[in-house]
Coordinates of C-alpha atoms in Angstrom, one line a residue:
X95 CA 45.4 -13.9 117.2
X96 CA 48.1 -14.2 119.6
X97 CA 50.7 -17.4 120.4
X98 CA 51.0 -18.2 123.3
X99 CA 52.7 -21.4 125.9
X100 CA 50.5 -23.8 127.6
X101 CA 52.0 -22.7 130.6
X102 CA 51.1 -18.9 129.7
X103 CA 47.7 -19.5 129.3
X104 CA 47.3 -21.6 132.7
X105 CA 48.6 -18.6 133.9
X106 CA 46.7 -16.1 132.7
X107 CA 43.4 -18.2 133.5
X108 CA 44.1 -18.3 137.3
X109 CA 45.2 -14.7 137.0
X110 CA 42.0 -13.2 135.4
X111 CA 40.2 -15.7 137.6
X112 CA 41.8 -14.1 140.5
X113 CA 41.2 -10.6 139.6
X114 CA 37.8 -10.9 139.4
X115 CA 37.1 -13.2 142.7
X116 CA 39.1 -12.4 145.9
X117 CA 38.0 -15.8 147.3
X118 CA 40.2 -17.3 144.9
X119 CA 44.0 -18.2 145.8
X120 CA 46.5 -20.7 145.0
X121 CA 48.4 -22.4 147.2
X122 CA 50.8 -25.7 146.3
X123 CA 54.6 -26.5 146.7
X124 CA 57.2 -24.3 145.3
X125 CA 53.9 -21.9 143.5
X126 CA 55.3 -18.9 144.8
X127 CA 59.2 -17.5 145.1
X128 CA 59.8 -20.2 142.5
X129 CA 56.4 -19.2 140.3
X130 CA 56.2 -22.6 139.9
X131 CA 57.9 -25.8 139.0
X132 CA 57.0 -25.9 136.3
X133 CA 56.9 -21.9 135.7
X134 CA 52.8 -22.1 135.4
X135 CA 52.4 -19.3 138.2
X136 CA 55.2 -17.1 136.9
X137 CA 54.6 -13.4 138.0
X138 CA 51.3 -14.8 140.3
X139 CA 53.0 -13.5 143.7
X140 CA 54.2 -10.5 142.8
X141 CA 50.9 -9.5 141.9
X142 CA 48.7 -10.8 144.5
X143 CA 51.1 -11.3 147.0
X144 CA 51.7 -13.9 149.6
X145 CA 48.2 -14.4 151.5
X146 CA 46.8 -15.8 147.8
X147 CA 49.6 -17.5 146.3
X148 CA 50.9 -19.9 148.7
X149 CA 53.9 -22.2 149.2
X150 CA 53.6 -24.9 151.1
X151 CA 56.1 -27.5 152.6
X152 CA 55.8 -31.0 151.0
X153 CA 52.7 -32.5 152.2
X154 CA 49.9 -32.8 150.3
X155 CA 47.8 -34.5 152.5
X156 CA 48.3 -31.6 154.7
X157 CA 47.6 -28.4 152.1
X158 CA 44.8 -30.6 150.4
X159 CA 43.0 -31.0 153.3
X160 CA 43.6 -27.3 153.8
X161 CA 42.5 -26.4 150.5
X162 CA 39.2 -28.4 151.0
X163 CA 38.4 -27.1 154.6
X164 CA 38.7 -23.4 152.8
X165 CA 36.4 -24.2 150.2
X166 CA 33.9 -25.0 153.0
X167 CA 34.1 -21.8 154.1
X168 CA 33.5 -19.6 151.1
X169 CA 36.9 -19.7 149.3
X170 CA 37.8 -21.1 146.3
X171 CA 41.4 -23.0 146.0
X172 CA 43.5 -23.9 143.6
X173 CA 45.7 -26.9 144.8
X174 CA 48.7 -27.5 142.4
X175 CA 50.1 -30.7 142.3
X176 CA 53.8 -31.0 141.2
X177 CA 52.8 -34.3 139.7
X178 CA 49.1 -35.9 140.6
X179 CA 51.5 -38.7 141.5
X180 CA 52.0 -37.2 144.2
X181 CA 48.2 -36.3 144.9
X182 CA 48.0 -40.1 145.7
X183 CA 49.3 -38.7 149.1
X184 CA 46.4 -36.2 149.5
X185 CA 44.0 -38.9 147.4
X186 CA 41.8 -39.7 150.9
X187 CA 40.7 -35.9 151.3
X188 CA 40.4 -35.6 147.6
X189 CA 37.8 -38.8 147.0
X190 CA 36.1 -38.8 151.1
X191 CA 35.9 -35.5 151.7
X192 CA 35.8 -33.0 148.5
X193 CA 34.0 -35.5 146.4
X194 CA 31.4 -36.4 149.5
X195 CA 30.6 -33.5 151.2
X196 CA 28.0 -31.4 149.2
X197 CA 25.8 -35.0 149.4
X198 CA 27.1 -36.1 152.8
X199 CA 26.2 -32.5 154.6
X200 CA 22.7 -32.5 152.7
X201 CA 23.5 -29.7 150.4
X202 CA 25.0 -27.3 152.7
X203 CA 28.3 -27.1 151.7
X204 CA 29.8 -26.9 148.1
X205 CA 33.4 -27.6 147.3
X206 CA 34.0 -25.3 144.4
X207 CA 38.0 -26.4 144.7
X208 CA 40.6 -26.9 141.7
X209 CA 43.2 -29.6 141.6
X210 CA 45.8 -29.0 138.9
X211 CA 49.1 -30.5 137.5
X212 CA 50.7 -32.6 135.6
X213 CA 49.5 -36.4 134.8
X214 CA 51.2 -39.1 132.8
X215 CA 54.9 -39.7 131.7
X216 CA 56.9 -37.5 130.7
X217 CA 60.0 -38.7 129.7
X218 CA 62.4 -41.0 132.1
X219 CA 60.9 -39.9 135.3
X220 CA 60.3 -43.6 136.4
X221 CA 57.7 -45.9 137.0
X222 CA 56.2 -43.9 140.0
X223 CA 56.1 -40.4 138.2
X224 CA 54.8 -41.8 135.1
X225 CA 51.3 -42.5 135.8
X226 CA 47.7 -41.2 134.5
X227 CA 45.4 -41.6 137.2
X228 CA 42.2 -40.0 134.8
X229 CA 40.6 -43.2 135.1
X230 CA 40.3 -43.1 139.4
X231 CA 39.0 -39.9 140.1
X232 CA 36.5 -39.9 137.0
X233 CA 35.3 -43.6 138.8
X234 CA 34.1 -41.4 141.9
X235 CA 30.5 -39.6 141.9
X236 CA 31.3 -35.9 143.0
X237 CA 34.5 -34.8 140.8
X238 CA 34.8 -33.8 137.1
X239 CA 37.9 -34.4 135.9
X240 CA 39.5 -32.2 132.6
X241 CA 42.7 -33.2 130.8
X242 CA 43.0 -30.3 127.9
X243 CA 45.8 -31.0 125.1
X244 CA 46.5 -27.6 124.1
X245 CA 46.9 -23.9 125.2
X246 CA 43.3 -22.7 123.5
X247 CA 41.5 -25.3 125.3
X248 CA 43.2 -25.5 128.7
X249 CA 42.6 -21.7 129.6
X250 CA 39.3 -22.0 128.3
X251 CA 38.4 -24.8 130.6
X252 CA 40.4 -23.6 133.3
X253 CA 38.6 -20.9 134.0
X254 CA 35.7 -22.5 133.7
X255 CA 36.7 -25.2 136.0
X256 CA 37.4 -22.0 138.7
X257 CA 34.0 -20.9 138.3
X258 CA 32.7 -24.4 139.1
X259 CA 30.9 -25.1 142.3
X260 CA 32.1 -28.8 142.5
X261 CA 35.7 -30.2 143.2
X262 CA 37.4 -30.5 139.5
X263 CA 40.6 -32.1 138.8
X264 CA 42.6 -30.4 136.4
X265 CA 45.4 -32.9 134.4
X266 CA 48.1 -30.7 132.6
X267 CA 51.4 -32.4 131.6
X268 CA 55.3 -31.6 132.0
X269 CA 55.5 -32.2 128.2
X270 CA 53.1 -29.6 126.9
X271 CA 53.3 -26.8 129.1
X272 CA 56.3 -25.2 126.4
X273 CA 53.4 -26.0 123.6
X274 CA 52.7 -22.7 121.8
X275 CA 49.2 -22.4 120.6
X276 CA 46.5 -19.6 119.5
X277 CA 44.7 -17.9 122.8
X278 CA 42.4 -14.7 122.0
X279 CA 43.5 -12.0 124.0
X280 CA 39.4 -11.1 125.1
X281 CA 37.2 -13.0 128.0
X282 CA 36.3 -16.7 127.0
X283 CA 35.4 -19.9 128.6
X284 CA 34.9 -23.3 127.3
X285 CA 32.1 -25.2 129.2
X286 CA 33.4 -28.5 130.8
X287 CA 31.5 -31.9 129.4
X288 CA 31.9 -30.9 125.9
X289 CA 34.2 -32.7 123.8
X290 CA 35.9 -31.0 120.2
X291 CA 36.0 -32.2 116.8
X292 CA 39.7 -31.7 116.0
X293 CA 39.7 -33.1 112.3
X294 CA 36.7 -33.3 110.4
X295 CA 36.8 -37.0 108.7
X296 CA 34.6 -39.8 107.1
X297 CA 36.3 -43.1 107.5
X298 CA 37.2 -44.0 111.1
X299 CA 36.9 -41.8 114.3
X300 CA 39.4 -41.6 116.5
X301 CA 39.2 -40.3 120.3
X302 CA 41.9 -38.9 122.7
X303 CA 42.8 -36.7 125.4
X304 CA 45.5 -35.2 126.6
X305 CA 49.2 -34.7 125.5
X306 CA 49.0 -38.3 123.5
X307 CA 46.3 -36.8 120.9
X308 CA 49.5 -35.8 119.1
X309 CA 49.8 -39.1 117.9
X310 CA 46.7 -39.3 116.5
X311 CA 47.2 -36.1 114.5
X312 CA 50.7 -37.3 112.6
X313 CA 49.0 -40.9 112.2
X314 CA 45.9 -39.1 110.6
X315 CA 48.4 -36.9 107.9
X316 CA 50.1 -40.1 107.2
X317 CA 46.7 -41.8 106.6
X318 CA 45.9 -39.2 104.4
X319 CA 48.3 -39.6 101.5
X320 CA 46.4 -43.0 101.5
X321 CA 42.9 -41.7 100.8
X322 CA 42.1 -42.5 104.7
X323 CA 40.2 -39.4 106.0
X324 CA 40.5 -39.5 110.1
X325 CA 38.0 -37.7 112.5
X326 CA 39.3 -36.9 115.2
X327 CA 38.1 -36.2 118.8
X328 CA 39.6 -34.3 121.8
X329 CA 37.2 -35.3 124.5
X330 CA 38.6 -32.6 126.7
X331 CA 36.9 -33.9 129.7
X332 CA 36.5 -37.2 131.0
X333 CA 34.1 -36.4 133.1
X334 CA 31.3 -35.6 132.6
X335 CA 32.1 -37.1 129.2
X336 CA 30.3 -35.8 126.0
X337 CA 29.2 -39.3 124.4
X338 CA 26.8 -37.5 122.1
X339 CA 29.7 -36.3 120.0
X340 CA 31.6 -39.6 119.9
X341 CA 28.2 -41.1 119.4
X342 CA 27.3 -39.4 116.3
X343 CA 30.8 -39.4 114.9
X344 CA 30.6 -43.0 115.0
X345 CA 27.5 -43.1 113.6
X346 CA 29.3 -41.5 110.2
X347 CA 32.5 -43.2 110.0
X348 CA 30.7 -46.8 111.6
X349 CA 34.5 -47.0 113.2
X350 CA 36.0 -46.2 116.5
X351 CA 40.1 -46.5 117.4
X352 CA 40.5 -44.9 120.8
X353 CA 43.7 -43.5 122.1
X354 CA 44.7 -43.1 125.9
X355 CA 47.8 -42.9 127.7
X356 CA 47.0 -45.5 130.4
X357 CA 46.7 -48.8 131.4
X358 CA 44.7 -51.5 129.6
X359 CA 41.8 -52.7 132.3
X360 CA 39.1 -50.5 133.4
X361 CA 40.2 -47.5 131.7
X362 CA 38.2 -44.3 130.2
X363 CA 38.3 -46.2 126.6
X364 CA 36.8 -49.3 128.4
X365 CA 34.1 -46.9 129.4
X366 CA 33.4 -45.3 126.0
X367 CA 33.8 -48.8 124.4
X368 CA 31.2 -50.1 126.2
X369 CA 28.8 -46.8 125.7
X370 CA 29.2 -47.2 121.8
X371 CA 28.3 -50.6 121.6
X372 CA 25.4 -50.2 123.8
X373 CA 23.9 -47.3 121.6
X374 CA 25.6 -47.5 118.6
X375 CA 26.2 -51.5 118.0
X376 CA 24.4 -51.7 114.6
X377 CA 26.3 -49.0 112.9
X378 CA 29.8 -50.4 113.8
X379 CA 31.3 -52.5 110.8
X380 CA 34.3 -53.4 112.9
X381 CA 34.8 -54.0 116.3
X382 CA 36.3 -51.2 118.2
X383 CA 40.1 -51.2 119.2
X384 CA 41.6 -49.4 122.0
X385 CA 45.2 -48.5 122.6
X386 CA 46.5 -48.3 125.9
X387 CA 49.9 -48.5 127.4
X388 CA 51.5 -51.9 128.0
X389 CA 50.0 -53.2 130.9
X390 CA 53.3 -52.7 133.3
X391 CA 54.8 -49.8 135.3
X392 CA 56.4 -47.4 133.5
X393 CA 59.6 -48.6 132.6
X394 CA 62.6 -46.1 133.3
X395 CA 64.8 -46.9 129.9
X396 CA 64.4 -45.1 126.8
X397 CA 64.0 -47.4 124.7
X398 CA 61.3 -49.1 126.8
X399 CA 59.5 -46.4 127.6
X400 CA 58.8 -45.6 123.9
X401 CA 57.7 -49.4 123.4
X402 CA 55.7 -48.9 126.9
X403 CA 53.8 -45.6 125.0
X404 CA 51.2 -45.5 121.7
X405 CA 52.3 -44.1 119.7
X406 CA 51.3 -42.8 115.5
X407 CA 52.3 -46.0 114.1
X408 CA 50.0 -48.0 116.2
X409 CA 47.1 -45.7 115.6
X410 CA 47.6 -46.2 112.2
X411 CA 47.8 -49.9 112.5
X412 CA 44.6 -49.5 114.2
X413 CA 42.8 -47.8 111.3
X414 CA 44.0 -50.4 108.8
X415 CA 42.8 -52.7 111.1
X416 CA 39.0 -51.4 111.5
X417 CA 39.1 -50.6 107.8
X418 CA 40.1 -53.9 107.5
X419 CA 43.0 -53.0 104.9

Protein backbone atom coordinates (compact mmCIF):
# COMPACT_ATOMS: atom_id res chain seq x y z
CA UNK A 1 0.00 0.00 0.00
CA UNK A 2 0.89 3.36 -0.75
CA UNK A 3 2.24 6.45 1.74
CA UNK A 4 0.83 9.14 1.47
CA UNK A 5 0.45 13.13 3.44
CA UNK A 6 -2.62 13.99 5.36
CA UNK A 7 -2.90 16.71 3.17
CA UNK A 8 -2.65 14.37 -0.01
CA UNK A 9 -5.37 12.39 0.98
CA UNK A 10 -7.74 15.42 1.79
CA UNK A 11 -6.99 16.07 -1.47
CA UNK A 12 -7.59 13.36 -3.25
CA UNK A 13 -11.09 12.81 -1.29
CA UNK A 14 -12.47 16.13 -2.57
CA UNK A 15 -10.97 15.34 -5.92
CA UNK A 16 -12.60 11.93 -6.52
CA UNK A 17 -15.58 13.42 -4.74
CA UNK A 18 -15.71 16.00 -7.36
CA UNK A 19 -15.25 13.89 -10.29
CA UNK A 20 -18.01 11.94 -9.71
CA UNK A 21 -20.64 14.84 -8.62
CA UNK A 22 -20.66 18.15 -10.57
CA UNK A 23 -22.68 19.69 -7.79
CA UNK A 24 -19.77 19.51 -5.69
CA UNK A 25 -17.27 22.59 -5.55
CA UNK A 26 -15.03 24.21 -3.09
CA UNK A 27 -14.82 27.46 -2.35
CA UNK A 28 -12.75 29.22 0.87
CA UNK A 29 -9.89 31.85 1.14
CA UNK A 30 -6.71 31.43 -0.67
CA UNK A 31 -8.21 27.46 -2.04
CA UNK A 32 -7.34 28.33 -5.43
CA UNK A 33 -4.12 30.20 -7.07
CA UNK A 34 -2.52 29.39 -3.81
CA UNK A 35 -4.01 25.50 -3.71
CA UNK A 36 -4.41 26.17 -0.36
CA UNK A 37 -2.89 27.51 2.83
CA UNK A 38 -2.19 24.94 3.85
CA UNK A 39 -1.51 23.12 0.30
CA UNK A 40 -4.71 20.67 0.93
CA UNK A 41 -6.27 21.73 -2.54
CA UNK A 42 -2.94 21.59 -4.44
CA UNK A 43 -3.57 20.92 -8.29
CA UNK A 44 -7.69 21.28 -7.46
CA UNK A 45 -8.04 24.44 -9.88
CA UNK A 46 -6.18 23.45 -12.55
CA UNK A 47 -8.28 20.60 -12.92
CA UNK A 48 -11.72 21.79 -12.38
CA UNK A 49 -11.12 25.25 -12.99
CA UNK A 50 -12.34 28.43 -11.46
CA UNK A 51 -16.32 28.07 -11.29
CA UNK A 52 -15.73 24.92 -8.63
CA UNK A 53 -12.79 25.89 -6.74
CA UNK A 54 -13.30 29.20 -5.41
CA UNK A 55 -11.31 31.97 -3.72
CA UNK A 56 -12.97 34.10 -1.76
CA UNK A 57 -12.03 37.48 -0.05
CA UNK A 58 -11.77 37.21 3.85
CA UNK A 59 -15.25 36.95 5.08
CA UNK A 60 -16.54 33.98 6.23
CA UNK A 61 -19.73 35.10 7.21
CA UNK A 62 -20.08 36.13 3.74
CA UNK A 63 -18.90 32.78 1.67
CA UNK A 64 -20.58 30.58 4.53
CA UNK A 65 -23.66 31.94 4.10
CA UNK A 66 -23.03 31.47 0.42
CA UNK A 67 -22.06 28.01 0.72
CA UNK A 68 -25.28 27.23 2.74
CA UNK A 69 -27.71 29.15 0.35
CA UNK A 70 -26.08 26.78 -2.53
CA UNK A 71 -26.68 23.75 -0.74
CA UNK A 72 -30.32 24.76 -0.67
CA UNK A 73 -30.36 24.71 -4.08
CA UNK A 74 -29.02 21.40 -5.13
CA UNK A 75 -25.16 21.90 -4.64
CA UNK A 76 -23.02 20.50 -2.45
CA UNK A 77 -20.13 22.87 -0.90
CA UNK A 78 -17.18 22.47 0.58
CA UNK A 79 -16.37 25.56 2.85
CA UNK A 80 -12.63 25.56 4.06
CA UNK A 81 -11.73 27.30 6.88
CA UNK A 82 -8.16 28.63 7.30
CA UNK A 83 -8.59 27.95 10.97
CA UNK A 84 -12.29 27.11 12.44
CA UNK A 85 -11.18 29.99 14.64
CA UNK A 86 -12.00 31.88 12.20
CA UNK A 87 -15.47 30.12 11.48
CA UNK A 88 -16.52 31.78 14.74
CA UNK A 89 -17.11 34.66 12.24
CA UNK A 90 -19.47 32.58 9.99
CA UNK A 91 -20.66 30.50 13.42
CA UNK A 92 -24.46 32.28 13.14
CA UNK A 93 -25.14 30.67 9.57
CA UNK A 94 -23.32 27.56 10.51
CA UNK A 95 -25.51 26.76 13.92
CA UNK A 96 -29.21 28.93 12.67
CA UNK A 97 -29.28 28.21 9.39
CA UNK A 98 -27.31 24.93 8.14
CA UNK A 99 -28.03 23.17 11.36
CA UNK A 100 -31.95 24.34 11.32
CA UNK A 101 -33.18 24.31 8.14
CA UNK A 102 -34.03 20.70 7.04
CA UNK A 103 -36.36 20.79 10.47
CA UNK A 104 -37.24 24.42 10.31
CA UNK A 105 -38.58 24.22 6.42
CA UNK A 106 -40.41 20.79 7.27
CA UNK A 107 -38.18 18.56 5.35
CA UNK A 108 -37.82 20.37 2.26
CA UNK A 109 -34.51 21.39 2.13
CA UNK A 110 -31.28 19.38 3.07
CA UNK A 111 -27.97 20.99 3.66
CA UNK A 112 -25.69 18.33 2.46
CA UNK A 113 -22.60 21.12 3.08
CA UNK A 114 -18.85 20.41 4.36
CA UNK A 115 -16.99 22.56 6.67
CA UNK A 116 -13.33 21.76 6.84
CA UNK A 117 -9.99 22.95 8.47
CA UNK A 118 -7.87 23.05 10.89
CA UNK A 119 -8.91 22.99 14.86
CA UNK A 120 -6.79 23.30 17.92
CA UNK A 121 -3.14 24.70 18.58
CA UNK A 122 -0.70 24.26 16.66
CA UNK A 123 2.29 25.66 17.87
CA UNK A 124 2.74 29.56 19.06
CA UNK A 125 -0.12 30.86 17.08
CA UNK A 126 -1.68 32.56 20.17
CA UNK A 127 -4.49 32.30 22.39
CA UNK A 128 -7.08 33.19 19.62
CA UNK A 129 -5.74 30.61 16.95
CA UNK A 130 -5.35 27.94 19.37
CA UNK A 131 -8.72 26.76 20.07
CA UNK A 132 -10.85 23.32 19.63
CA UNK A 133 -14.28 24.26 19.27
CA UNK A 134 -15.42 20.22 18.75
CA UNK A 135 -17.35 20.53 21.88
CA UNK A 136 -19.87 23.61 20.31
CA UNK A 137 -20.96 22.43 17.19
CA UNK A 138 -21.37 18.65 18.44
CA UNK A 139 -23.78 20.55 21.38
CA UNK A 140 -26.14 21.62 18.37
CA UNK A 141 -28.90 19.05 16.98
CA UNK A 142 -28.40 19.17 13.04
CA UNK A 143 -24.47 18.93 12.54
CA UNK A 144 -22.04 15.85 12.86
CA UNK A 145 -18.86 16.84 13.53
CA UNK A 146 -15.53 14.52 12.44
CA UNK A 147 -12.01 15.16 13.77
CA UNK A 148 -9.85 12.17 11.93
CA UNK A 149 -6.11 11.81 13.33
CA UNK A 150 -4.53 10.34 10.38
CA UNK A 151 -4.37 10.15 6.52
CA UNK A 152 -6.31 6.51 6.27
CA UNK A 153 -9.01 7.77 8.29
CA UNK A 154 -9.48 11.34 7.16
CA UNK A 155 -9.97 10.49 3.35
CA UNK A 156 -12.10 7.74 4.30
CA UNK A 157 -14.39 9.92 6.27
CA UNK A 158 -14.12 12.73 4.01
CA UNK A 159 -15.58 11.40 1.41
CA UNK A 160 -18.07 10.17 3.29
CA UNK A 161 -18.83 13.29 4.97
CA UNK A 162 -19.31 14.74 0.93
CA UNK A 163 -21.82 12.22 0.36
CA UNK A 164 -23.68 13.23 3.45
CA UNK A 165 -27.08 14.89 3.22
CA UNK A 166 -26.61 16.90 6.57
CA UNK A 167 -24.19 19.85 7.31
CA UNK A 168 -20.75 18.06 8.69
CA UNK A 169 -17.93 19.84 10.22
CA UNK A 170 -14.79 18.55 9.24
CA UNK A 171 -11.68 19.38 12.04
CA UNK A 172 -8.20 18.75 10.36
CA UNK A 173 -5.09 20.33 12.06
CA UNK A 174 -1.98 22.54 10.76
CA UNK A 175 0.17 19.91 12.59
CA UNK A 176 -0.82 16.73 10.88
CA UNK A 177 -1.47 17.70 7.42
CA UNK A 178 2.72 16.69 6.62
CA UNK A 179 1.67 13.21 8.50
CA UNK A 180 2.48 10.38 6.04
CA UNK A 181 0.25 7.39 6.46
CA UNK A 182 -1.05 4.15 4.49
CA UNK A 183 -4.16 5.20 1.87
CA UNK A 184 -5.17 2.29 -0.62
CA UNK A 185 -5.03 3.51 -3.98
CA UNK A 186 -8.91 1.88 -4.89
CA UNK A 187 -12.53 3.52 -3.88
CA UNK A 188 -13.22 3.37 0.02
CA UNK A 189 -15.27 5.17 2.60
CA UNK A 190 -15.37 4.98 6.24
CA UNK A 191 -18.95 5.54 7.63
CA UNK A 192 -19.19 8.50 10.05
CA UNK A 193 -20.45 7.51 13.84
CA UNK A 194 -18.08 4.69 14.06
CA UNK A 195 -15.18 4.99 16.29
CA UNK A 196 -11.64 2.51 15.75
CA UNK A 197 -9.87 0.41 18.02
CA UNK A 198 -6.31 1.66 17.56
CA UNK A 199 -4.44 -0.77 20.12
CA UNK A 200 -5.89 -3.83 21.12
CA UNK A 201 -5.36 -3.89 25.22
CA UNK A 202 -6.74 -5.39 28.52
CA UNK A 203 -5.90 -3.12 31.36
CA UNK A 204 -7.24 0.43 30.92
CA UNK A 205 -8.92 2.06 27.82
CA UNK A 206 -8.02 5.08 26.71
CA UNK A 207 -10.10 7.44 24.23
CA UNK A 208 -8.93 10.30 21.83
CA UNK A 209 -9.40 12.23 18.84
CA UNK A 210 -7.63 14.14 16.82
CA UNK A 211 -3.93 15.17 16.40
CA UNK A 212 -3.46 14.71 20.45
CA UNK A 213 -4.13 10.71 20.18
CA UNK A 214 -0.36 10.74 19.50
CA UNK A 215 0.14 11.04 22.99
CA UNK A 216 -1.66 8.32 23.92
CA UNK A 217 0.22 6.06 21.52
CA UNK A 218 3.99 6.88 23.02
CA UNK A 219 2.41 6.78 26.71
CA UNK A 220 0.91 3.25 25.77
CA UNK A 221 4.73 1.85 24.42
CA UNK A 222 6.06 3.29 27.49
CA UNK A 223 3.40 1.47 29.58
CA UNK A 224 4.17 -1.43 27.99
CA UNK A 225 7.73 -2.28 29.09
CA UNK A 226 5.76 -2.16 32.45
CA UNK A 227 3.41 -5.04 31.72
CA UNK A 228 0.52 -2.30 31.27
CA UNK A 229 -1.36 -3.26 28.07
CA UNK A 230 -3.37 0.10 26.78
CA UNK A 231 -6.54 -0.03 24.48
CA UNK A 232 -6.84 2.46 22.67
CA UNK A 233 -9.66 4.40 20.88
CA UNK A 234 -9.89 6.89 18.06
CA UNK A 235 -13.40 7.94 18.22
CA UNK A 236 -13.11 9.54 14.91
CA UNK A 237 -16.29 11.39 15.16
CA UNK A 238 -17.71 13.19 17.91
CA UNK A 239 -20.79 13.21 16.62
CA UNK A 240 -22.78 11.02 16.32
CA UNK A 241 -20.37 9.37 18.82
CA UNK A 242 -20.00 5.52 18.80
CA UNK A 243 -20.55 4.82 22.70
CA UNK A 244 -21.01 1.11 21.97
CA UNK A 245 -17.33 0.75 21.31
CA UNK A 246 -16.12 2.74 24.23
CA UNK A 247 -18.86 0.93 26.12
CA UNK A 248 -17.72 -2.43 25.64
CA UNK A 249 -14.00 -1.63 25.84
CA UNK A 250 -14.65 -0.50 29.19
CA UNK A 251 -16.48 -3.27 29.98
CA UNK A 252 -12.97 -5.44 29.49
CA UNK A 253 -10.41 -3.18 30.93
CA UNK A 254 -13.18 -1.84 33.90
CA UNK A 255 -10.98 1.58 33.25
CA UNK A 256 -11.39 4.62 31.27
CA UNK A 257 -8.56 7.72 30.88
CA UNK A 258 -9.83 10.05 28.27
CA UNK A 259 -7.75 12.32 26.29
CA UNK A 260 -8.93 15.75 24.53
CA UNK A 261 -7.30 18.74 23.44
CA UNK A 262 -9.77 21.22 25.06
CA UNK A 263 -10.98 22.89 27.88
CA UNK A 264 -11.98 21.24 31.12
CA UNK A 265 -15.99 22.10 31.61
CA UNK A 266 -18.52 20.79 29.41
CA UNK A 267 -16.33 19.14 27.07
CA UNK A 268 -16.79 15.83 24.73
CA UNK A 269 -14.98 13.67 27.71
CA UNK A 270 -17.62 15.28 30.16
CA UNK A 271 -20.09 13.81 27.78
CA UNK A 272 -18.62 10.24 27.40
CA UNK A 273 -17.89 10.38 31.18
CA UNK A 274 -21.12 10.71 32.03
CA UNK A 275 -22.44 7.96 29.37
CA UNK A 276 -20.02 5.33 30.94
CA UNK A 277 -21.13 5.75 34.31
CA UNK A 278 -24.73 5.76 33.43
CA UNK A 279 -24.39 2.32 31.54
CA UNK A 280 -21.37 0.94 32.58
CA UNK A 281 -20.97 2.13 36.55
CA UNK A 282 -20.70 -1.40 37.99
CA UNK A 283 -17.86 -2.52 35.83
CA UNK A 284 -15.62 0.58 36.57
CA UNK A 285 -12.99 -0.25 39.44
CA UNK A 286 -11.80 3.26 39.35
CA UNK A 287 -13.23 6.39 38.72
CA UNK A 288 -12.74 7.73 35.41
CA UNK A 289 -10.12 10.58 34.70
CA UNK A 290 -10.16 12.97 32.02
CA UNK A 291 -7.41 15.16 30.64
CA UNK A 292 -8.04 18.32 29.24
CA UNK A 293 -6.05 21.51 28.60
CA UNK A 294 -5.45 23.87 31.52
CA UNK A 295 -8.48 25.70 31.83
CA UNK A 296 -7.01 29.23 30.34
CA UNK A 297 -6.42 30.69 26.86
CA UNK A 298 -3.83 29.35 25.08
CA UNK A 299 -0.85 30.80 26.22
CA UNK A 300 1.60 32.25 23.43
CA UNK A 301 5.18 31.07 25.14
CA UNK A 302 6.73 27.94 24.49
CA UNK A 303 7.19 26.80 27.43
CA UNK A 304 3.65 27.47 28.54
CA UNK A 305 2.10 26.20 25.88
CA UNK A 306 3.57 22.75 26.36
CA UNK A 307 2.44 22.95 30.20
CA UNK A 308 -0.98 24.42 28.76
CA UNK A 309 -1.16 20.83 26.40
CA UNK A 310 -1.48 16.83 27.69
CA UNK A 311 0.68 15.39 26.90
CA UNK A 312 2.25 11.21 27.21
CA UNK A 313 3.45 11.67 30.57
CA UNK A 314 0.16 12.78 31.92
CA UNK A 315 -1.63 9.98 30.24
CA UNK A 316 0.55 7.80 31.81
CA UNK A 317 0.09 9.26 35.10
CA UNK A 318 -3.41 8.71 34.47
CA UNK A 319 -3.18 4.91 33.99
CA UNK A 320 -1.12 4.44 37.14
CA UNK A 321 -3.61 6.35 38.63
CA UNK A 322 -6.89 4.12 37.55
CA UNK A 323 -4.64 1.10 38.07
CA UNK A 324 -4.08 2.47 41.24
CA UNK A 325 -0.16 1.78 40.96
Amino acid sequence: MRTIQFREAIVEAMSEEMRADESIYLMGEEVAEYNGAYKASKGMLDEFGEKRVIDTPISELGFTGIGIGSAMNGNRPIIEFMTFNFALVGIDQIINNAAKMRQMSGGQFNIPIVFRGPTGSAGQLGATHSQAFESWFANTPGLKVVVPSNPYDAKGLLKSAIRDNDPVIFMESEQMYGDKGEVPEEEYTIPLGKADIKREGTDVTIVSFGKIIKEAYKAAEELEKDDISCEIIDIRTVRPLDYETILKSVKKTNRLVILEEAWPFGNVATDITYKVQNEAFDYLDAPIVKLNTADTPAPYSPVLLEEWLPNSKDVIKAVKKVLYI
